XYZ file of C-alpha atoms in Angstrom:
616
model
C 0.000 0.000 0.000
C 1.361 3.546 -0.458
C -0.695 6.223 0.797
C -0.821 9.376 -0.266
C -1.893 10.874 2.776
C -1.036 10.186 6.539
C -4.579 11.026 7.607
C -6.240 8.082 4.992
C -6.326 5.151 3.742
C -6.310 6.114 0.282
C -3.839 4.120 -1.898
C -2.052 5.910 -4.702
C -2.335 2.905 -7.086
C -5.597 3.034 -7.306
C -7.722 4.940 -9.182
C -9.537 8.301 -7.473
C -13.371 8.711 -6.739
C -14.713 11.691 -9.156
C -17.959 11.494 -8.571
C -20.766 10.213 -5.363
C -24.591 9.952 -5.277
C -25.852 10.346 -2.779
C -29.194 9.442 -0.893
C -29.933 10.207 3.020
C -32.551 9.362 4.988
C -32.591 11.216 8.142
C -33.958 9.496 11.473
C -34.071 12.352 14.019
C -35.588 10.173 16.974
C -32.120 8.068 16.818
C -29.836 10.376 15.741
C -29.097 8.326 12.081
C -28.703 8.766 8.748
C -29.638 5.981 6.606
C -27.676 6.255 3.206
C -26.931 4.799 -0.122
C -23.770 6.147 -2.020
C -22.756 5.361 -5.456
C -19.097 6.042 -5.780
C -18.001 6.577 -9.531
C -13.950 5.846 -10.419
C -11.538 7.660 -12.786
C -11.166 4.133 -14.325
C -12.009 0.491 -14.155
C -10.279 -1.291 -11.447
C -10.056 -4.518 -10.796
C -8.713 -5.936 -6.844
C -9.147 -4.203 -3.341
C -10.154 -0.630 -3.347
C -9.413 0.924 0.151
C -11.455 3.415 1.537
C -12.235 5.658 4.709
C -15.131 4.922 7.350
C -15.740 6.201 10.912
C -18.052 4.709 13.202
C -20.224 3.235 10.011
C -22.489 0.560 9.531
C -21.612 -1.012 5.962
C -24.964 -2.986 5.317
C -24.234 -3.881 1.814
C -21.823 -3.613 -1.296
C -23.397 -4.096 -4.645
C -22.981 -3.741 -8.290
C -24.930 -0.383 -9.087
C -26.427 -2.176 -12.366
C -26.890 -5.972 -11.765
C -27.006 -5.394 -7.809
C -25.523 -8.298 -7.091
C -22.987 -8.214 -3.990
C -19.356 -7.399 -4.197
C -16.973 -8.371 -1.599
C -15.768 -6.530 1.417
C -13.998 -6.316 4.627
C -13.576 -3.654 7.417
C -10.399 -3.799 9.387
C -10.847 -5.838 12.644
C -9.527 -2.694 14.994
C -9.994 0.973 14.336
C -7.285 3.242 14.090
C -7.606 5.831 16.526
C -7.067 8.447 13.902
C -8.429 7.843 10.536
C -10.825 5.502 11.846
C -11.785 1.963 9.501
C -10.548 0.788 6.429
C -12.857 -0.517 4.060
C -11.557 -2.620 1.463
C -13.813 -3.538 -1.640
C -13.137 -6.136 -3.590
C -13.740 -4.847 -7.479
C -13.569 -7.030 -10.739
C -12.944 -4.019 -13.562
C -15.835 -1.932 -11.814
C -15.717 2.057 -12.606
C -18.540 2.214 -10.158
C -20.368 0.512 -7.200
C -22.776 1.222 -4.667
C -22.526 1.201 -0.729
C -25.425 1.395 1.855
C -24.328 2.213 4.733
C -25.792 4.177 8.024
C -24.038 6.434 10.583
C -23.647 5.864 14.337
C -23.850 8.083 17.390
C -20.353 8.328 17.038
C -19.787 10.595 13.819
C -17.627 12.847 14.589
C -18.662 14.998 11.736
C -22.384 15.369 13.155
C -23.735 17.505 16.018
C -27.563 16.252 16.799
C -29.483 19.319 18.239
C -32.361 18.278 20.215
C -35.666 20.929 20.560
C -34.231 22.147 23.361
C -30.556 23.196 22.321
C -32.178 25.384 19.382
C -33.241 28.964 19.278
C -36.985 28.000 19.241
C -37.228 24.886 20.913
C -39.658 23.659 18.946
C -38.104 21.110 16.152
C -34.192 19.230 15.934
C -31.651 20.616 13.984
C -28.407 18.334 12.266
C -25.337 20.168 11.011
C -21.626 18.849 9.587
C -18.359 19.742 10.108
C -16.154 17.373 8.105
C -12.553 19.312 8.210
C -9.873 17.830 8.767
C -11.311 14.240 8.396
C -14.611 13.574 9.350
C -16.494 13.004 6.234
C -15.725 9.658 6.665
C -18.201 9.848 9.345
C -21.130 10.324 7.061
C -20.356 8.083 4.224
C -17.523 6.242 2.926
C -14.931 7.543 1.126
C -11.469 8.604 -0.191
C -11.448 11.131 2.492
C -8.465 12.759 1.398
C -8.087 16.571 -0.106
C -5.737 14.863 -3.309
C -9.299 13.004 -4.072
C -11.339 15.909 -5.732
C -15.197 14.692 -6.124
C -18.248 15.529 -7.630
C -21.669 15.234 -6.205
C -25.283 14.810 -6.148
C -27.111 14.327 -2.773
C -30.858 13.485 -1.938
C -32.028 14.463 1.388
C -35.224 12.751 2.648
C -36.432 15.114 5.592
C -39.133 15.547 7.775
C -41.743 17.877 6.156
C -41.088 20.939 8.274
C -37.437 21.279 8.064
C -35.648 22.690 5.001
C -32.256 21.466 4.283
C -29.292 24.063 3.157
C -26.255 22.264 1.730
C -22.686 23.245 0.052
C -23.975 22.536 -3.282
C -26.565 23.697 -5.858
C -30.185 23.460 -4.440
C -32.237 21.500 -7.627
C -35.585 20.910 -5.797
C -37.675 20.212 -3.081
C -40.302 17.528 -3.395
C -42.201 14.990 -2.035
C -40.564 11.831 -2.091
C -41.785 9.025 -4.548
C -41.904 5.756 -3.747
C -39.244 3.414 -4.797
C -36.702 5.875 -5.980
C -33.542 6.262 -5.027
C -32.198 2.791 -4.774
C -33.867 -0.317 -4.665
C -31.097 -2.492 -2.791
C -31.418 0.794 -0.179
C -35.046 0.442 -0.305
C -34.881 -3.555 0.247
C -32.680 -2.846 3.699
C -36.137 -1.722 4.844
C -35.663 2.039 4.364
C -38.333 1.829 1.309
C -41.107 2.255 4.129
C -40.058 5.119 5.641
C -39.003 6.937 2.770
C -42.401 7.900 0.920
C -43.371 7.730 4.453
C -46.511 10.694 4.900
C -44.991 13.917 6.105
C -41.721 13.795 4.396
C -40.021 15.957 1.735
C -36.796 15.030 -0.273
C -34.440 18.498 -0.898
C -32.396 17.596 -3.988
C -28.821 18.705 -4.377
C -25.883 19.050 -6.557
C -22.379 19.838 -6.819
C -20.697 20.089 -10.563
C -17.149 21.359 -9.242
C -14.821 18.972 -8.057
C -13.851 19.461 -4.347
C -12.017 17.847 -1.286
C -14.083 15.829 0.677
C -14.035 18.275 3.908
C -15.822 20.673 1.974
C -18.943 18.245 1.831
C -21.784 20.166 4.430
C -25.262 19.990 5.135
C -27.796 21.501 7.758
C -31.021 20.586 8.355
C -33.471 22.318 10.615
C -36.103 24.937 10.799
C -34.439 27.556 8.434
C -34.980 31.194 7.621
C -33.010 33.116 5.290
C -32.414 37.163 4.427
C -31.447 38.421 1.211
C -28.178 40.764 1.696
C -27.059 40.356 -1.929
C -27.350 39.670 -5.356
C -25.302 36.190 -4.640
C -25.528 36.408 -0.978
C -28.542 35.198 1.657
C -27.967 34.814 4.964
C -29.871 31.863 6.339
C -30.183 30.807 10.621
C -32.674 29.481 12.494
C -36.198 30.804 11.969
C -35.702 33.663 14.533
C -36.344 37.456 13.493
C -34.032 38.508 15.855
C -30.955 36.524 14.856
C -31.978 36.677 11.164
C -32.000 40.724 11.121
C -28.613 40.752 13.158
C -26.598 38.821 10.954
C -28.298 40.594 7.756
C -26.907 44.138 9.076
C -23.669 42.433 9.908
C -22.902 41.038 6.570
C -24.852 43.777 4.513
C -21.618 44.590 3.122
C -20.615 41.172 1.499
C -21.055 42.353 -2.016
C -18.234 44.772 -1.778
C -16.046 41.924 -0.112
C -17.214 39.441 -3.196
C -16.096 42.842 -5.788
C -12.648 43.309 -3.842
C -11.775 39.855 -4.008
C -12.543 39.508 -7.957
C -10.390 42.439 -8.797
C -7.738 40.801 -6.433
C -7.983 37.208 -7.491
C -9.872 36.537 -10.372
C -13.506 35.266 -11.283
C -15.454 33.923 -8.262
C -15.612 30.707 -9.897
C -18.420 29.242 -7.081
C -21.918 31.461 -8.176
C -23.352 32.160 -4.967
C -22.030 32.685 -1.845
C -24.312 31.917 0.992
C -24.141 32.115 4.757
C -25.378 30.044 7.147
C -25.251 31.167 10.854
C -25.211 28.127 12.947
C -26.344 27.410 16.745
C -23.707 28.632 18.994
C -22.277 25.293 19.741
C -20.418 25.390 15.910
C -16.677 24.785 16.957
C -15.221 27.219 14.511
C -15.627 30.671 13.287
C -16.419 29.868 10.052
C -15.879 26.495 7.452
C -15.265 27.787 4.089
C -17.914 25.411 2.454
C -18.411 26.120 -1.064
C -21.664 28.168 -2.021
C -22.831 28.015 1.556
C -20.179 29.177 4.519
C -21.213 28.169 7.983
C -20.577 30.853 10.524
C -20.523 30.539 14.870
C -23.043 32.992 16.188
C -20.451 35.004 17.658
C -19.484 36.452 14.765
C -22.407 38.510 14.618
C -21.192 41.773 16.944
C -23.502 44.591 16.213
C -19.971 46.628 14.144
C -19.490 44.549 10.851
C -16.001 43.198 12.358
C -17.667 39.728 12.562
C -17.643 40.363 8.668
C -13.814 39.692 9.276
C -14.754 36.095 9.195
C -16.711 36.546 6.408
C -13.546 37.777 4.301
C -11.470 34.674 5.347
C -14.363 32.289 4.439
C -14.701 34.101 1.016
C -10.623 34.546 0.218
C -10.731 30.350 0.714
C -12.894 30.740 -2.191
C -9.946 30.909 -4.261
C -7.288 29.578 -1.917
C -8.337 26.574 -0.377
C -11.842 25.476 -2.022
C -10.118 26.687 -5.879
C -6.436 25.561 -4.872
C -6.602 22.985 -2.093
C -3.745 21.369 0.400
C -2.966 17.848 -1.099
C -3.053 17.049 2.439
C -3.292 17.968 5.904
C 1.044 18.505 5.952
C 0.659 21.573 3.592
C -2.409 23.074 5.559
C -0.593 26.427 5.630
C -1.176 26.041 1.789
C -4.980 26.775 2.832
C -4.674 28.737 5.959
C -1.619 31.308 4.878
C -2.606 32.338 1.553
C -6.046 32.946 2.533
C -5.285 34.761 5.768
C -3.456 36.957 3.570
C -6.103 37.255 1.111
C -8.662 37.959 3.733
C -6.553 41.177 4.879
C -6.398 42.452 1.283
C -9.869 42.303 1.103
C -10.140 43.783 4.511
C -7.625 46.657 4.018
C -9.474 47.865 0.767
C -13.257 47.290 2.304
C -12.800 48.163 5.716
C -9.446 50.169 5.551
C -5.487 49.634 6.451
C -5.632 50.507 10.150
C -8.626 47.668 10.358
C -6.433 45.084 8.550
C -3.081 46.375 10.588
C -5.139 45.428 13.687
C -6.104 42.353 12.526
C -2.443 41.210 11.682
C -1.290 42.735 15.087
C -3.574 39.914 16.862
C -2.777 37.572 14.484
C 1.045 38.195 15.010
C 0.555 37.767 18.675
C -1.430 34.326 18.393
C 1.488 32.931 16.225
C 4.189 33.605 18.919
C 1.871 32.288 21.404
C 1.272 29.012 19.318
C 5.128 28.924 18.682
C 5.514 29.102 22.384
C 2.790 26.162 23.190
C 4.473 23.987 20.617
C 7.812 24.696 22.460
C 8.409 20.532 23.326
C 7.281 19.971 20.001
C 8.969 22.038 17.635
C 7.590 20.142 14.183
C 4.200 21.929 14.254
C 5.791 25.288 14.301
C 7.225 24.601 10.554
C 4.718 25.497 7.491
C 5.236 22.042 5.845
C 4.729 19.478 8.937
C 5.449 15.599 9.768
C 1.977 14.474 10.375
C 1.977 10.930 10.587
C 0.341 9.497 13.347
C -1.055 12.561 14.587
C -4.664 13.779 14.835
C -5.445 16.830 12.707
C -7.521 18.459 15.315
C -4.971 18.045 17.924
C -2.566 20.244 16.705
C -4.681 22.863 15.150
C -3.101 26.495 15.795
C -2.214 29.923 13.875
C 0.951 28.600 12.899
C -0.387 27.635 9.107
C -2.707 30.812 8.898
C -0.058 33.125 10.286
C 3.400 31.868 9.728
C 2.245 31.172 6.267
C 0.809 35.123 6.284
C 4.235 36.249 7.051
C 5.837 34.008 4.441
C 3.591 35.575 1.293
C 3.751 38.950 3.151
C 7.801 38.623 2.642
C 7.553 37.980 -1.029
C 5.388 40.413 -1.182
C 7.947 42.852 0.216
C 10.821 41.354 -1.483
C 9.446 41.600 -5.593
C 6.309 44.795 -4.759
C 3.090 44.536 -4.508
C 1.506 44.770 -8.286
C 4.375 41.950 -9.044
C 2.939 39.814 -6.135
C -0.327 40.338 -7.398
C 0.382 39.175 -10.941
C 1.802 36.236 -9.572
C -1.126 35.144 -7.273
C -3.530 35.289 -10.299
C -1.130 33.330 -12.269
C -0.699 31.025 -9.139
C -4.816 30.614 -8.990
C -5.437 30.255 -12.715
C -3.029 27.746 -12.958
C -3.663 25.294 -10.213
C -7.096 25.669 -9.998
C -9.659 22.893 -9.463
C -6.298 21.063 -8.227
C -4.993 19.546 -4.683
C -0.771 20.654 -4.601
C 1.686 20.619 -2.036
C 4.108 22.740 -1.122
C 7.548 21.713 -3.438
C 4.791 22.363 -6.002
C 4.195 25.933 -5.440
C 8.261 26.447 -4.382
C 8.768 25.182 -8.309
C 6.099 27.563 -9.459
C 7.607 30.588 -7.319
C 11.282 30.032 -8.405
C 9.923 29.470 -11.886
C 7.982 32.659 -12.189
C 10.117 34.622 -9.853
C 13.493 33.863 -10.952
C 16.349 34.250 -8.154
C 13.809 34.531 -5.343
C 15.657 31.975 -3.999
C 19.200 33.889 -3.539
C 16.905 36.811 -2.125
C 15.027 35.010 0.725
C 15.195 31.199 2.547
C 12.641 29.515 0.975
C 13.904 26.514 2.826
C 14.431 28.281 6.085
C 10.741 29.250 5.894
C 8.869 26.477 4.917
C 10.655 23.744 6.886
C 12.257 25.894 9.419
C 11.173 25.948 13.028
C 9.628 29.203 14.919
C 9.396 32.334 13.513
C 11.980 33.099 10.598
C 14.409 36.848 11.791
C 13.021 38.304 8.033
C 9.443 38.139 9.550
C 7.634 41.440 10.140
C 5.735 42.682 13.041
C 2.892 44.802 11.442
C 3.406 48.726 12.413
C 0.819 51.243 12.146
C 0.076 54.838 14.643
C -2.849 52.649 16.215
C -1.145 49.099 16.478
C 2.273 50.862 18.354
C -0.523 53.619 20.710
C -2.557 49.927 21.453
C 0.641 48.180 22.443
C 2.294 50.762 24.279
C -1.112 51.147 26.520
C -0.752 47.632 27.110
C 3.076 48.073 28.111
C 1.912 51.037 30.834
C -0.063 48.930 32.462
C 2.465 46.669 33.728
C 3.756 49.899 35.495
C 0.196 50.349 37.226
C -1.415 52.641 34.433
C -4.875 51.565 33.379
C -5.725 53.454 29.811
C -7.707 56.638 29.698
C -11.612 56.479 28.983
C -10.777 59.244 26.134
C -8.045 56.877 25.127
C -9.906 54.133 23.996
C -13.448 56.324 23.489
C -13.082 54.925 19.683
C -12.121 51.386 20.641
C -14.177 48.536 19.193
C -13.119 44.428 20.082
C -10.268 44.451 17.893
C -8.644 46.971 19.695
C -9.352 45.826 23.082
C -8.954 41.805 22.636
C -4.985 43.452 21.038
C -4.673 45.463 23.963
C -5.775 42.429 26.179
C -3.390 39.715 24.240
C -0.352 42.503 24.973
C -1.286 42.519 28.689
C 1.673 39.861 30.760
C 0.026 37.118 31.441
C -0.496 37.901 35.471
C -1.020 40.757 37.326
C -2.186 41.223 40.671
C -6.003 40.250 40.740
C -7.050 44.102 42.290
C -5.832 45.372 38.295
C -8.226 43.045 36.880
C -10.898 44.276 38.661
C -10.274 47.760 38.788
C -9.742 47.824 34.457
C -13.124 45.703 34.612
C -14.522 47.929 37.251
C -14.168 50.634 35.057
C -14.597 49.175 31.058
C -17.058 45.897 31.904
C -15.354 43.601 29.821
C -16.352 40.687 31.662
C -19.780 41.582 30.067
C -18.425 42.289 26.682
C -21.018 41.351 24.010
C -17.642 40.174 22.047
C -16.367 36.911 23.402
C -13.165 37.722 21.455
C -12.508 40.247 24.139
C -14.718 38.730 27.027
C -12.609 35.462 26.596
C -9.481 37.362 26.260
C -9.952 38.684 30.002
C -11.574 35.952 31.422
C -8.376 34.525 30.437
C -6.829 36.960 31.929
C -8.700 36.729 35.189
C -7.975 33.147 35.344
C -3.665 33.419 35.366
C -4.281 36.144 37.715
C -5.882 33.779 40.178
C -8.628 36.261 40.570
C -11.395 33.797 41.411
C -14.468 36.195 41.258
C -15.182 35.921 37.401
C -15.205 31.740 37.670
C -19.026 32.274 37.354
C -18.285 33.905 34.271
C -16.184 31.672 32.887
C -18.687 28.879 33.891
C -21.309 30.963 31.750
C -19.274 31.439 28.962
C -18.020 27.666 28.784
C -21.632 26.998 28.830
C -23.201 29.216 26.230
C -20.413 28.857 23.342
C -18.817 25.757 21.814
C -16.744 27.562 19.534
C -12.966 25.866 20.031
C -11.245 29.360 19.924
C -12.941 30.068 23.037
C -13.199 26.570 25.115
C -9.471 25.716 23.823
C -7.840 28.599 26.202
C -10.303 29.039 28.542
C -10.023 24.938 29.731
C -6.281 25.403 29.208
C -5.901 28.159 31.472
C -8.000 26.324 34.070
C -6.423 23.480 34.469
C -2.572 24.008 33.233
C -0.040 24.545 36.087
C -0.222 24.111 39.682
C -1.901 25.302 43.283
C -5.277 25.291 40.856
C -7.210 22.814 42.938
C -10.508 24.775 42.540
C -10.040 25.529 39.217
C -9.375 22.121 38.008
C -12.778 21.307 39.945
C -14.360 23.833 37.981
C -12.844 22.714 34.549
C -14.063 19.123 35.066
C -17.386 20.174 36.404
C -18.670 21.932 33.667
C -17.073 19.814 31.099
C -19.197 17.128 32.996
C -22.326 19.141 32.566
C -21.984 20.571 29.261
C -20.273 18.526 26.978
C -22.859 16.636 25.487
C -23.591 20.230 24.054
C -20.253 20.669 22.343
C -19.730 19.316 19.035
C -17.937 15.878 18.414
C -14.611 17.590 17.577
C -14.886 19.686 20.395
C -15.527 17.080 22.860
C -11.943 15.811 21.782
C -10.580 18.816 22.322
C -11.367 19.332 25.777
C -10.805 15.667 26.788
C -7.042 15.967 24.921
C -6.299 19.584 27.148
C -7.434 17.326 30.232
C -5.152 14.116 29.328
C -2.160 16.272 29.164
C -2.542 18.386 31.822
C -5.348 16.425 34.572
């Protein structure tokens, strides 16, 4: 076997998936999908195919025309990282068809009961398949180097609407006997013309990595903010008329990043805001980005977000990582994209500010990864080691600095040329990283006598030629921050213009402890334990928490309880129970981990229970 990634199964001798179809019948009272997939190939093949499962229930293998059954095994013992292999044995098939069901365990899917929504009235189902969890939906080559198309059926119940990362073709009532009869004989045929169903029918004509397969289903509303662009959430006015004044200004973004990048290649660009216990701040999900609640801050710099989600339009979902080694691929290009689109749209202090915090996060990453030095390089070792584990700034930032340095080294309008080049070139195409050196050195002769390209991409830490951003606002924010290790505490006309950017930078620049009578007093005085922006509200809490200053654990209780976005639970758990003499807060950690977890997402979960094996 010879993989060609170390987070699949995938075999490089055999021939690539291009295209699944899909059908899914969704069982909200147990928490299943019921599924049929017919997997096409690039070519015949004739032997074992291998490919990825997670927590799956393989019913049946068949031959999509005669339906008769095809061979297969699942490894005896799951691997704790990519899960099971399937192996199906194929005699010259370009096709073949797999029903299968999902378990409680997906780790891609988050089950919502009435309760956890916004109107307690019906469930609501949502993915999140990056790094590599589509596996835990439906089998499959779940690898970024295996580019697919797809078509998707979703049989739902009658008063839930389904949004997905694909074209929306219909919505219908189901008819009897379609789909798949070998799906229909596993006894899904009765419920799936069932009364009080609907099937939503999908498709998706541009080949992309498997991560970037999404779906929600739930009670759905939706706000027009754009001639491509609705914003869809829960049915709730409220959150609905939020996000639509938070993103009103997406068009512009979608503009700035054509005349940047090129044609967006993708039609529409759609947002879905998500129940706040979405682990990220957004998933770049073709046609349809999913978004964390928290985003949505009342002063457009949630649209911030927005601009990363739509840069990965061209870098990441256009040009992809051939796998998870080359993330920065993904993660540094786009940050960098996302602050050209920011700088023009929302103006050069804005982006400054948002470079400044990113700049801090990197050295902070590059100091957690201090015993393990490999995940501060841009092109990583990742055998053996969980995706989600290891997740940090380092790709989105380190790789930032990198394209910000050729940038500086050959002038703007040259770097420009060359990104369009890069995009119109490789798009529609999974490459790793000695592929884009080649295309650099090739297009930018000599740029290797000018700066390390080896140095930088398989270097440790933070290369000397990096650049701390500068601007009047940036040096004012961090010399404020500086002061009030000496005891001063920033003027209320100082910071009368401030908005969370410029408090969660002056926050991050704070040392780490202080006495706990500062904390109070600064909170005392600017209530940022009640910030509406948990960028700055977790920033202090944080704060609070080093400082040993034991009267905001109620807060950080709330705040653990009410989010289950990993930027937030990630350092907040961290600080709680990393170090000594933190008896109490170690109790606290556990306790509401104990209590709340079941309302985290899958990947979260795993998050939290890694930060206690290391440090409980």
């Amino acid at each position: 076997m010879a993989p060609i990634d170390p987070h699949s199964f995938t075999d490089s001798s055999h021939p690539l998936t291009t295209h699944i179809a899909l059908t899914l019948f969704f069982d909200f009272p147990s928490s299943t999908i019921h599924g049929a997939a017919v997997l096409s190939l690039s070519c015949p093949h004739t032997g074992p195919l291998s490919l990825d499962t997670r927590a799956l229930s393989i019913h049946q293998i068949l031959d999509p025309d005669t339906h008769s059954p095809l061979p297969f095994s699942l490894s005896p013992t799951p691997d704790p990282i990519k899960g099971t292999l399937l192996s199906v044995s194929l005699s010259n098939h370009s096709s073949f068809l797999i029903i299968f069901s999902t378990s409680h365990a997906s780790s891609a899917l988050q089950w919502l009961s009435p309760p956890q929504t916004f109107n307690k009235t019906h469930p609501f189902v949502y993915t999140q398949c990056q790094s590599i969890h589509a596996r835990s939906i439906f089998p499959c080559q779940d690898t970024p180097a295996a580019r697919v198309r797809y078509s998707a059926l979703l049989n739902i119940p009658r008063e839930l609407s389904a949004v997905m990362a694909a074209k929306h073709v219909d919505r219908r009532p189901p008819i009897a006997g379609e789909g798949n009869t070998s799906f229909l004989s596993q006894g899904f045929g009765s419920l799936w013309a069932a009364e009080g169903r609907v099937v939503e029918a999908f498709v998706m004509d541009q080949p992309v990595p498997p991560y970037l397969f999404a779906f929600a289903v739930g009670e759905l509303g939706f706000r027009e903010v754009g001639p491509r662009t609705r914003v869809y959430s829960e049915a709730v006015d409220s959150v609905l008329d939020a996000a639509a004044r938070e993103f009103e200004g997406t068009e512009e973004m979608i503009r700035q990043g054509e005349r940047l990048f090129g044609d967006y290649e993708w039609e529409r660009f759609d947002l879905l805001v998500l129940p706040p216990s979405f682990p990220y701040g957004g998933m770049e999900n073709p046609r349809m980005v999913f978004l964390t609640p928290t985003v949505i801050k009342g002063d457009a710099s949630g649209a911030q977000v927005v601009a990363h989600e739509l840069a990965h339009s061209w870098t990441g979902n256009l040009i992809t990582n051939k796998n998870n080694e080359h993330f920065w691929l993904n993660e540094g290009f786009t940050t960098y994209a996302e602050r050209r689109i920011v700088e023009v749209v929302q103006g050069e202090d804005r982006a400054t500010l948002n470079a400044g915090i990113g700049w801090k996060g990197l050295n902070e990453d590059i100091e957690r990864f201090k015993d393990n030095l490999e995940f501060t390089k841009l092109k990583t070792k990742q055998e053996g080691v969980d995706p989600d584990a290891i997740y940090s700034q380092v790709p989105y930032e380190k790789g930032f600095q990198f394209l910000l340095r050729i940038e500086r080294q050959i002038g703007r309008a040259a770097f420009d040329e060359f990104i369009k080049k890069y995009i119109a070139t490789f798009k529609f195409k999974s490459i790793d990283t000695e592929t884009f050196i080649d295309f650099l050195k090739a297009n930018v002769p000599g740029i290797e006598n000018e700066i390390d390209l080896e140095l930088w991409t398989e270097g440790i830490g933070i290369p000397p030629d990096a650049y701390e951003p500068v601007s009047n606002l940036y040096t004012k924010i961090v010399s404020l921050a500086n002061e009030f290790k000496l005891g001063r505490m920033p003027r209320e006309d100082e910071v009368a213009d401030w908005q969370g950017q410029e408090w969660e930078l002056y926050l991050e620049n704070l040392p780490k402890s202080v006495e706990a009578s500062q904390i109070q007093a600064l909170d005392e005085r600017y209530r940022l334990s009640e910030s509406k922006d948990y960028e700055v509200k977790v920033a202090f809490l944080q704060l609070a928490i080093s400082s040993k200053c034991r009267d905001y654990h109620g807060e950080v209780e709330k705040t653990l309880k009410e989010v289950g976005r990993m930027k937030y639970l990630r350092p907040l758990y961290t600080a709680l129970v990393q170090g000594t003499g933190k008896e109490e807060e170690k109790i606290l950690a556990k306790r509401v981990f104990a209590e709340t977890g079941d309302c985290y997402h899958p990947i979260a979960q795993g998050v939290v229970e890694s930060i206690f094996a290391k440090h409980l």
